[in-house]
PDB file of C-alpha atoms in Angstrom:
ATOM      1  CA  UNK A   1    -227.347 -51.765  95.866  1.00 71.00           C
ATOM      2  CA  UNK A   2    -227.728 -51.727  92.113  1.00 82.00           C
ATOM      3  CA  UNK A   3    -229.505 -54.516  90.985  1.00 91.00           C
ATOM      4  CA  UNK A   4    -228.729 -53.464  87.068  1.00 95.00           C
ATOM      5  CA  UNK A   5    -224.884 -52.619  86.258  1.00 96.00           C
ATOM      6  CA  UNK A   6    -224.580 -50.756  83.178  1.00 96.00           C
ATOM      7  CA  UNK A   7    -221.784 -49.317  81.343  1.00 96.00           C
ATOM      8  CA  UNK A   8    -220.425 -47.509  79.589  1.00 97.00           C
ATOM      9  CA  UNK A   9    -221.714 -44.249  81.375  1.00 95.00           C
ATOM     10  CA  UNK A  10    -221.458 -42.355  78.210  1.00 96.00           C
ATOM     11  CA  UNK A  11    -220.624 -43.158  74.499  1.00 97.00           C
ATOM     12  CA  UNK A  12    -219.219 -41.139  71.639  1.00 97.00           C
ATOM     13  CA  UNK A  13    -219.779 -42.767  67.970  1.00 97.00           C
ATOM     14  CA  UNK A  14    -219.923 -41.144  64.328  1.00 97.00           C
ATOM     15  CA  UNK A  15    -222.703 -41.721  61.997  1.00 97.00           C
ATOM     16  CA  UNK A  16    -222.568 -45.015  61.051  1.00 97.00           C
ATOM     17  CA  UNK A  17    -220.714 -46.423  63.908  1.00 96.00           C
ATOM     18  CA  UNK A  18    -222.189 -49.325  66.105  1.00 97.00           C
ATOM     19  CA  UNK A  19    -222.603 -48.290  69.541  1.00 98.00           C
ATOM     20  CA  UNK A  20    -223.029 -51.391  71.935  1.00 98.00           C
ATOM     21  CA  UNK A  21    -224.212 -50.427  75.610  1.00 98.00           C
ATOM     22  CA  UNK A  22    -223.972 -53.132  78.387  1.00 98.00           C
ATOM     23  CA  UNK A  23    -225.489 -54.500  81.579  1.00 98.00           C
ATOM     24  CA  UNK A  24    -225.386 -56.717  83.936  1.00 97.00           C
ATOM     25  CA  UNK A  25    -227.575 -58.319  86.747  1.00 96.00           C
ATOM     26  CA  UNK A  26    -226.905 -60.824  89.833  1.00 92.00           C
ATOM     27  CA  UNK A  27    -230.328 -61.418  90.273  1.00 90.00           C
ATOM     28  CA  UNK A  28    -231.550 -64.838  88.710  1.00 90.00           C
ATOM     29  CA  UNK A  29    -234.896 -64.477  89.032  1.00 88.00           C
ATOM     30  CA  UNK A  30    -235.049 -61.381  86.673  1.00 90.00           C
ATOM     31  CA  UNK A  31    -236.453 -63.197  82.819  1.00 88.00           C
ATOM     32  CA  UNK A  32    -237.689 -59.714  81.686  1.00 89.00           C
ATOM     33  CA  UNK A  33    -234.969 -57.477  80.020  1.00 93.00           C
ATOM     34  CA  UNK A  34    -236.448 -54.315  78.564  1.00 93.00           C
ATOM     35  CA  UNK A  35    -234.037 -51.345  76.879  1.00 96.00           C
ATOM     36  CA  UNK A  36    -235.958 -47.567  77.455  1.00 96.00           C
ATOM     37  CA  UNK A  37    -234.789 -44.348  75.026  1.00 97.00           C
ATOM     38  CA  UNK A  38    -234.256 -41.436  76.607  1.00 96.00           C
ATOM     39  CA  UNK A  39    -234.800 -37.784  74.731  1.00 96.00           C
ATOM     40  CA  UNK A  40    -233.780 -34.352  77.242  1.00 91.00           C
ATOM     41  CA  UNK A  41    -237.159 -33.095  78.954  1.00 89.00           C
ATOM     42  CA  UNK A  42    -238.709 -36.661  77.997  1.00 92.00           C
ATOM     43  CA  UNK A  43    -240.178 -39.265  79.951  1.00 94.00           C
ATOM     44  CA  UNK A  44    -238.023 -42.990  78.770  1.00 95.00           C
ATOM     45  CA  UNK A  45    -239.619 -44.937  76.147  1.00 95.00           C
ATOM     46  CA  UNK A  46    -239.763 -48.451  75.546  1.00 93.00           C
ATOM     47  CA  UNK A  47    -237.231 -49.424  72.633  1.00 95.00           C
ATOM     48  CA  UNK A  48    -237.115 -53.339  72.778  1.00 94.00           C
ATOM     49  CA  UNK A  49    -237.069 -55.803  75.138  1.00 92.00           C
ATOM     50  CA  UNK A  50    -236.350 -59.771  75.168  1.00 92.00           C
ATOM     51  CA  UNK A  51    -237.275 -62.883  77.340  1.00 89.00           C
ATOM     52  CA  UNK A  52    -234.087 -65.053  78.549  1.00 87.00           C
ATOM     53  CA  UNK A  53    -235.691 -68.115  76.216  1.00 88.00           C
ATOM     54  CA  UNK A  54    -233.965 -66.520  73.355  1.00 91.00           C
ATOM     55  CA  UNK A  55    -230.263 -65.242  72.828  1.00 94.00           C
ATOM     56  CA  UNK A  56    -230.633 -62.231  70.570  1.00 95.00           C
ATOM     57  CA  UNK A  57    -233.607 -60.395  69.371  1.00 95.00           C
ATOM     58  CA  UNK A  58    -233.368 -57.370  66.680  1.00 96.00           C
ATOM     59  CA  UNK A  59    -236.350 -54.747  65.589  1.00 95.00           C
ATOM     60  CA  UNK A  60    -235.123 -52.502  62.954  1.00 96.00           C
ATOM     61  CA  UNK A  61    -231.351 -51.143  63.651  1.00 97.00           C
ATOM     62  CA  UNK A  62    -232.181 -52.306  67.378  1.00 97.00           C
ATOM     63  CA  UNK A  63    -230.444 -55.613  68.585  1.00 97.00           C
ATOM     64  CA  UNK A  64    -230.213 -57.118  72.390  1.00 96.00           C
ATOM     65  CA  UNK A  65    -227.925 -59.542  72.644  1.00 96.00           C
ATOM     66  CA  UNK A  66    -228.532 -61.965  75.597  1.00 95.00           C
ATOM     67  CA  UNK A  67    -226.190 -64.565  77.152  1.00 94.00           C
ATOM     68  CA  UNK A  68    -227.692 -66.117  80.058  1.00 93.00           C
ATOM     69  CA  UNK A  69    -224.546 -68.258  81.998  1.00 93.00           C
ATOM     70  CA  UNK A  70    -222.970 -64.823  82.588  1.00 95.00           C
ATOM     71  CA  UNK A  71    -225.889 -62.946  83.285  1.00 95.00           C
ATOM     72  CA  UNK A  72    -225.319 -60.132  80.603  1.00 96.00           C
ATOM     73  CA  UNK A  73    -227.347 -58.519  78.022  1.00 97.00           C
ATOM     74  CA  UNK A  74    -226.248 -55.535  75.551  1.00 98.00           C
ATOM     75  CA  UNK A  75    -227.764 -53.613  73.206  1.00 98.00           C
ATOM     76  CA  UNK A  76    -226.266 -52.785  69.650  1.00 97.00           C
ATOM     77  CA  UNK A  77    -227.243 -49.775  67.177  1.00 98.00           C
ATOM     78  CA  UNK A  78    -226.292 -50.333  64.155  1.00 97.00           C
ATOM     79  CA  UNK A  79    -226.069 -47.332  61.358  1.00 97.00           C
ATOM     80  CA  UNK A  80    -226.566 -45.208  64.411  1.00 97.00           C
ATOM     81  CA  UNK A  81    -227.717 -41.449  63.239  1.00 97.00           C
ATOM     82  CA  UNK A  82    -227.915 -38.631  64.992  1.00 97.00           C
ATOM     83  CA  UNK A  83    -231.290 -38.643  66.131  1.00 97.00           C
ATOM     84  CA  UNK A  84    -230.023 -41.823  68.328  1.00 97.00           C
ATOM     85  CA  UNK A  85    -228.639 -39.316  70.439  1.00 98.00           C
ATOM     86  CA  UNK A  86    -229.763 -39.926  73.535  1.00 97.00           C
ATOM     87  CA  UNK A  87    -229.621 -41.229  77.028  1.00 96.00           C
ATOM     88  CA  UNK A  88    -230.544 -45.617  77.556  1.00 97.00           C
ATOM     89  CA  UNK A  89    -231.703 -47.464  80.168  1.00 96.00           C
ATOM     90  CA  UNK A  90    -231.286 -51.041  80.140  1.00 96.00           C
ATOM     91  CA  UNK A  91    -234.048 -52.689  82.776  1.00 94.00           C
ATOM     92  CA  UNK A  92    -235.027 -56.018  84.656  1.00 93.00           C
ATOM     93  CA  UNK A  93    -237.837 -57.267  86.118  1.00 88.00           C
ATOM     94  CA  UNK A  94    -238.225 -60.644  88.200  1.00 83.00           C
ATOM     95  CA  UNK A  95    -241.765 -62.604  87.352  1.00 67.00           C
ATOM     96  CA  UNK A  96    -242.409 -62.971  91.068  1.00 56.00           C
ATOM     97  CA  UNK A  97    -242.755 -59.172  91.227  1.00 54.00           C
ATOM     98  CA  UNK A  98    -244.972 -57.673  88.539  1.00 59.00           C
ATOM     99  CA  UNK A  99    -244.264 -54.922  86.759  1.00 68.00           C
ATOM    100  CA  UNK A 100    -241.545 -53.327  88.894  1.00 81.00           C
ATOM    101  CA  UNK A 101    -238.511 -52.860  87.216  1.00 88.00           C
ATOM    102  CA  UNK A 102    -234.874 -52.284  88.302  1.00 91.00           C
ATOM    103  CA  UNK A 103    -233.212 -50.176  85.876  1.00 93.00           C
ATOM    104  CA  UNK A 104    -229.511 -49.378  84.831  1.00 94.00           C
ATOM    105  CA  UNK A 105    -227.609 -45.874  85.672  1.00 93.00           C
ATOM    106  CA  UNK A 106    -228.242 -45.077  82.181  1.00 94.00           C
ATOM    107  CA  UNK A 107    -225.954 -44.438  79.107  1.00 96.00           C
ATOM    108  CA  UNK A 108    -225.057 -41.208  77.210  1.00 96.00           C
ATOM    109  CA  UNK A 109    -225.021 -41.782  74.094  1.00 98.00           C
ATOM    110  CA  UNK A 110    -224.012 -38.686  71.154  1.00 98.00           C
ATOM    111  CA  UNK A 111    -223.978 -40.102  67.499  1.00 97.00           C
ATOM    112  CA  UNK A 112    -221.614 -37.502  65.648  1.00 96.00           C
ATOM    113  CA  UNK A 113    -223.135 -36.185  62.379  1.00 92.00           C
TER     114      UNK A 113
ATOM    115  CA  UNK B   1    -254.064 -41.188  72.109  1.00 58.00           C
ATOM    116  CA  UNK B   2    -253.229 -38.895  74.993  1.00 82.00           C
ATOM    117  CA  UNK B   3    -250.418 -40.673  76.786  1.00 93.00           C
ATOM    118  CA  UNK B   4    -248.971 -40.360  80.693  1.00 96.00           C
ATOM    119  CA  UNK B   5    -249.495 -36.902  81.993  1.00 96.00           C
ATOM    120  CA  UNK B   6    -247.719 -35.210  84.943  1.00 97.00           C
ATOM    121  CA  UNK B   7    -248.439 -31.622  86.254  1.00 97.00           C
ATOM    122  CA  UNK B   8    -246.578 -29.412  87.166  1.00 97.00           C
ATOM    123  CA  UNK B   9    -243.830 -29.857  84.787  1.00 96.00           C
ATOM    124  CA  UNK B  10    -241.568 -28.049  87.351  1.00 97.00           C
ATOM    125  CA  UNK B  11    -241.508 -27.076  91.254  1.00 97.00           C
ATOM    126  CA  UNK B  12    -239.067 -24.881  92.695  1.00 98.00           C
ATOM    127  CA  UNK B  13    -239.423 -25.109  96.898  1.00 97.00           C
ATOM    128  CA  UNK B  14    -238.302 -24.133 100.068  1.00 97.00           C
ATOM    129  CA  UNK B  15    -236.459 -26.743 102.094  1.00 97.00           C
ATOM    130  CA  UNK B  16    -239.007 -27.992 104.549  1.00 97.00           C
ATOM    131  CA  UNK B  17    -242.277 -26.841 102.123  1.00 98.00           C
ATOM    132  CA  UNK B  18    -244.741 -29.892 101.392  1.00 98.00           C
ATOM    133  CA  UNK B  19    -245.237 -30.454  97.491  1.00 98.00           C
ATOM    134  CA  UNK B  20    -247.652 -32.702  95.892  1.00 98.00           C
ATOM    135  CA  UNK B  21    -247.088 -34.282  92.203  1.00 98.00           C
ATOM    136  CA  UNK B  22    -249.836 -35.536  90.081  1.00 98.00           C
ATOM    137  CA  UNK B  23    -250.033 -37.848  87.463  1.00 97.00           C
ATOM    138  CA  UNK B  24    -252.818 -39.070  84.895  1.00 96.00           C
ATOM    139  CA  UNK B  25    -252.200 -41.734  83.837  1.00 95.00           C
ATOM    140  CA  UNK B  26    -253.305 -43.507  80.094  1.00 93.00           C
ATOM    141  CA  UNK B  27    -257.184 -44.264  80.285  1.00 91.00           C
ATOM    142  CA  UNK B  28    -257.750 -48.018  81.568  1.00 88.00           C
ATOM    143  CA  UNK B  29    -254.607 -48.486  82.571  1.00 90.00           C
ATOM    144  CA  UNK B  30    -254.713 -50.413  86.233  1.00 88.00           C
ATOM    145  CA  UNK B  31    -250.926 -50.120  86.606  1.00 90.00           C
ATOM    146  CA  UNK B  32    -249.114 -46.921  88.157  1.00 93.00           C
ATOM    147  CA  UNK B  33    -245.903 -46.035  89.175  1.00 94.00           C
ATOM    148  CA  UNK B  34    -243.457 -43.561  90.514  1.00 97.00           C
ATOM    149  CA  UNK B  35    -239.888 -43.590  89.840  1.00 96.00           C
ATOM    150  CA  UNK B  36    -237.617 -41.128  90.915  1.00 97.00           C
ATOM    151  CA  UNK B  37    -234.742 -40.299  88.431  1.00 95.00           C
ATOM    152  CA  UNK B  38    -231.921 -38.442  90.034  1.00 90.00           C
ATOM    153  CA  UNK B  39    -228.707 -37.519  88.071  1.00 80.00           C
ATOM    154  CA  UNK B  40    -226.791 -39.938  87.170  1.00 69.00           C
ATOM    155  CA  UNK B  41    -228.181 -42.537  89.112  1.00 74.00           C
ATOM    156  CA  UNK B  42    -231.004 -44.234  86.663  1.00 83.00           C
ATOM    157  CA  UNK B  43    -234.740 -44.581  87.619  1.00 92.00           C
ATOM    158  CA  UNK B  44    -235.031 -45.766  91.119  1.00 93.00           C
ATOM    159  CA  UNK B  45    -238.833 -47.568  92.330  1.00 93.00           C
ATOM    160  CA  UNK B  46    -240.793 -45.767  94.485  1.00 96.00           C
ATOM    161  CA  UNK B  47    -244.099 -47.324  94.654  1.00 95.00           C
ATOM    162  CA  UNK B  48    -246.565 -49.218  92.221  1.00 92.00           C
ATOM    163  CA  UNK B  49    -250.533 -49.273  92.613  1.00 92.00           C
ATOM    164  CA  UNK B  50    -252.333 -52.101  90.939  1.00 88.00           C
ATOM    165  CA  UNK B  51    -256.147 -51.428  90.798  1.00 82.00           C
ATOM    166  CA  UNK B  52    -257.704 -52.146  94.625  1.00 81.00           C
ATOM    167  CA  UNK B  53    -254.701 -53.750  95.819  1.00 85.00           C
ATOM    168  CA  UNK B  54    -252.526 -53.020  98.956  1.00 87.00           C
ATOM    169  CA  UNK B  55    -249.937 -50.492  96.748  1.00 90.00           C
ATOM    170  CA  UNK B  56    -246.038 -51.613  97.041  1.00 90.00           C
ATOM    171  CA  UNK B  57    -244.700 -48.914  99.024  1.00 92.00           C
ATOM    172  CA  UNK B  58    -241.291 -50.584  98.725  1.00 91.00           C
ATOM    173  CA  UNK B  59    -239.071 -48.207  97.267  1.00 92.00           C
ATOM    174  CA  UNK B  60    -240.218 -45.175  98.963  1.00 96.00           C
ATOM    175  CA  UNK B  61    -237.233 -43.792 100.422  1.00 94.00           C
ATOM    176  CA  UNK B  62    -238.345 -42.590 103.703  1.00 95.00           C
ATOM    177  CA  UNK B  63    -241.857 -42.140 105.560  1.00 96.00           C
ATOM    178  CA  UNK B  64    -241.688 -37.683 104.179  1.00 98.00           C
ATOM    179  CA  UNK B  65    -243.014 -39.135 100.776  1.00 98.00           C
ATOM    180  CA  UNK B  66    -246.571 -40.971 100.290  1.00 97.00           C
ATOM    181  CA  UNK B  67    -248.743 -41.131  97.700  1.00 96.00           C
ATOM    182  CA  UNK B  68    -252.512 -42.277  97.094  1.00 95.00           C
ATOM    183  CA  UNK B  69    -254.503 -43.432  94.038  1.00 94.00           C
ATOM    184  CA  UNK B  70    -258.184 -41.941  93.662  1.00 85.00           C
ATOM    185  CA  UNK B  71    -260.448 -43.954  91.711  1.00 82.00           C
ATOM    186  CA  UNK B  72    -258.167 -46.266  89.744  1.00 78.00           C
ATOM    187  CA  UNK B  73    -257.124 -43.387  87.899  1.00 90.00           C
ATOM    188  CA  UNK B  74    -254.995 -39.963  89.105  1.00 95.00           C
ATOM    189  CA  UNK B  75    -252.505 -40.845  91.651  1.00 97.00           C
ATOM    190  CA  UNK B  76    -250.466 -38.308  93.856  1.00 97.00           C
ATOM    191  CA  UNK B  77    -247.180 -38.431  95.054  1.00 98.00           C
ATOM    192  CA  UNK B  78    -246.786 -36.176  98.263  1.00 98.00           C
ATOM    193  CA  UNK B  79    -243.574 -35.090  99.648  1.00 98.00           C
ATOM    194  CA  UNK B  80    -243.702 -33.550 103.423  1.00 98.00           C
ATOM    195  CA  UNK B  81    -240.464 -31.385 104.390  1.00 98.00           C
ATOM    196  CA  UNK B  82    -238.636 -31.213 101.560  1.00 98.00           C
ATOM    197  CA  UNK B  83    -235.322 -31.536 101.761  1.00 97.00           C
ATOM    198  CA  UNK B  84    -232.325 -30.718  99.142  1.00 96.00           C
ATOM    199  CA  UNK B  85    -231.527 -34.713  98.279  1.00 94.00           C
ATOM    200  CA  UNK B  86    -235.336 -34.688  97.313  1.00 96.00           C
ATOM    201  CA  UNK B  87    -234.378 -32.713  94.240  1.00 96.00           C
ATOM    202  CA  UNK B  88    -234.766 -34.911  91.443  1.00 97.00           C
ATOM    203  CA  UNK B  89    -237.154 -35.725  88.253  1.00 97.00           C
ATOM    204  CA  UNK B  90    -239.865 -37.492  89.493  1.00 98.00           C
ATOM    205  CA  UNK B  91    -241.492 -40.036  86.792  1.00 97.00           C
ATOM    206  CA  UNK B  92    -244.738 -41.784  86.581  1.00 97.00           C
ATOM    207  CA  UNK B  93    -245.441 -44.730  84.284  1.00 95.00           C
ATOM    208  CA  UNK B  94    -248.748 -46.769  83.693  1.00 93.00           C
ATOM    209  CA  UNK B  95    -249.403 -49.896  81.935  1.00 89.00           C
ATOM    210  CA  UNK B  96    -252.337 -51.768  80.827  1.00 84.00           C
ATOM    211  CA  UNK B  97    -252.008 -54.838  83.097  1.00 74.00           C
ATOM    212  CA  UNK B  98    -249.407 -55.286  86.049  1.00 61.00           C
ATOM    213  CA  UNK B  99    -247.881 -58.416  84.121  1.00 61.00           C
ATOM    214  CA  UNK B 100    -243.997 -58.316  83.457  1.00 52.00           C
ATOM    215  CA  UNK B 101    -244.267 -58.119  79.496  1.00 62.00           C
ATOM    216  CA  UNK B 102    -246.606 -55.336  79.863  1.00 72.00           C
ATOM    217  CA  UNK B 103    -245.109 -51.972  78.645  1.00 83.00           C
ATOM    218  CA  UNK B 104    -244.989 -49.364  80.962  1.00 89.00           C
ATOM    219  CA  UNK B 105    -245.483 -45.994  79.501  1.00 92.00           C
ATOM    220  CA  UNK B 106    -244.291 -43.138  80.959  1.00 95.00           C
ATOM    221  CA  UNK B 107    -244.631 -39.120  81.396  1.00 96.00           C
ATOM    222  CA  UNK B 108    -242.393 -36.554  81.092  1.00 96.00           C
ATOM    223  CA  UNK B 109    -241.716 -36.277  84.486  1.00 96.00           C
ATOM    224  CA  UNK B 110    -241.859 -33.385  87.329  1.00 98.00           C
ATOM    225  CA  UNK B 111    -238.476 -31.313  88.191  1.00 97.00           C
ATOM    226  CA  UNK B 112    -238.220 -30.519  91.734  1.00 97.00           C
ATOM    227  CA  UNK B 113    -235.965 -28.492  93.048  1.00 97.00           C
ATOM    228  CA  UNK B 114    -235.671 -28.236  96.808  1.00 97.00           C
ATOM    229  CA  UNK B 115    -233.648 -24.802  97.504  1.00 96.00           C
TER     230      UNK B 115
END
């Protein structure tokens, strides 16, 4: 059972465009929400994460949005580029188990030059 | 620094072959895990080590994988009669503390392919 829905399953933008990537969990126990970048022949990398105690949380063109009643979180790139392409992993992780983390089916996602 | 590494980068088997995976994972990290990243279907959890703790063998998927932790350090993920379904990307990740805000850092994987 997927812990971690997340869609869409793959995403077309042009340069420029805002590409906003969605998940969502069942699980209330989960208050750790981290978002992992992708590249081909890579191992995922941690992009940005956020805590439940806050409802939106941006580093650089980055942003998670969080909304807590309906147990959704999404991330937003905004100017995306090229070099965005790539595949995303939204995550969650309960405090009662450390460090394990239930991820997402991943998004797609090819920024058009 | 020299970050997560995993050898061999790829493994092409025989259905019913034993493989072993190894990972090194970032110096002083106490946390380890294997995830198991099959198309389309995300990362899923197949076990975590935290220092001389009892590892959570959780996710592993049946009782044909295992894998051990020497020292705190290299850990190895052994698969006993491969089977096709086995075939995946195989992904290790440490971090510096077992805590939930810790970042987990992870390796480029291993490709298996079970022919």
């Amino acid at each position: 059972q997927q812990q971690v829905k997340q869609s869409p399953q793959s995403l077309i933008v042009q340069k420029g465009g805002i590409p906003i990537i969605n998940c969502a969990y069942e699980n209330t126990a989960f208050d750790y929400f981290p978002w992992y970048q992708q590249f081909p022949g890579k191992g995922p990398a941690l992009l940005i994460a956020i805590r439940p105690d806050v409802s939106e949380k941006k580093e650089g063109r980055f942003t998670i949005s969080f909304n807590k009643s309906a147990k959704q979180f999404s991330l937003h790139i905004m100017d995306s580029q090229p070099g965005d392409s790539a595949t995303y992993f939204c995550a969650a992780s309960p405090g009662s188990t450390l460090g394990r983390l239930y991820f997402g089916r991943g998004t797609q996602l090819t920024v058009w030059p | 620094g020299a970050g997560v590494s995993q050898s061999p980068s790829n493994k092409v088997t025989e259905k019913g072959k034993d493989v072993e995976l190894r990972c090194d994972p970032i110096s002083g990290h106490t946390a380890l895990y294997w995830y198991r990243q099959s198309l389309g279907q995300g990362l899923e959890f197949l076990i975590y080590f935290q220092g001389n703790s009892a590892p959570d063998k959780s996710g592993l998927p049946s009782d044909r994988f295992s894998a051990e932790r020497t020292g705190g350090s290299v850990s190895t993920l052994t698969i006993q009669r491969t089977q096709q379904e086995d075939s995946a990307v195989y992904l290790c990740a440490s971090s510096q503390s077992p805590v939930q805000q810790e970042t987990q850092y992870f390796g480029p994987g291993t490709r298996l392919l079970v022919l």
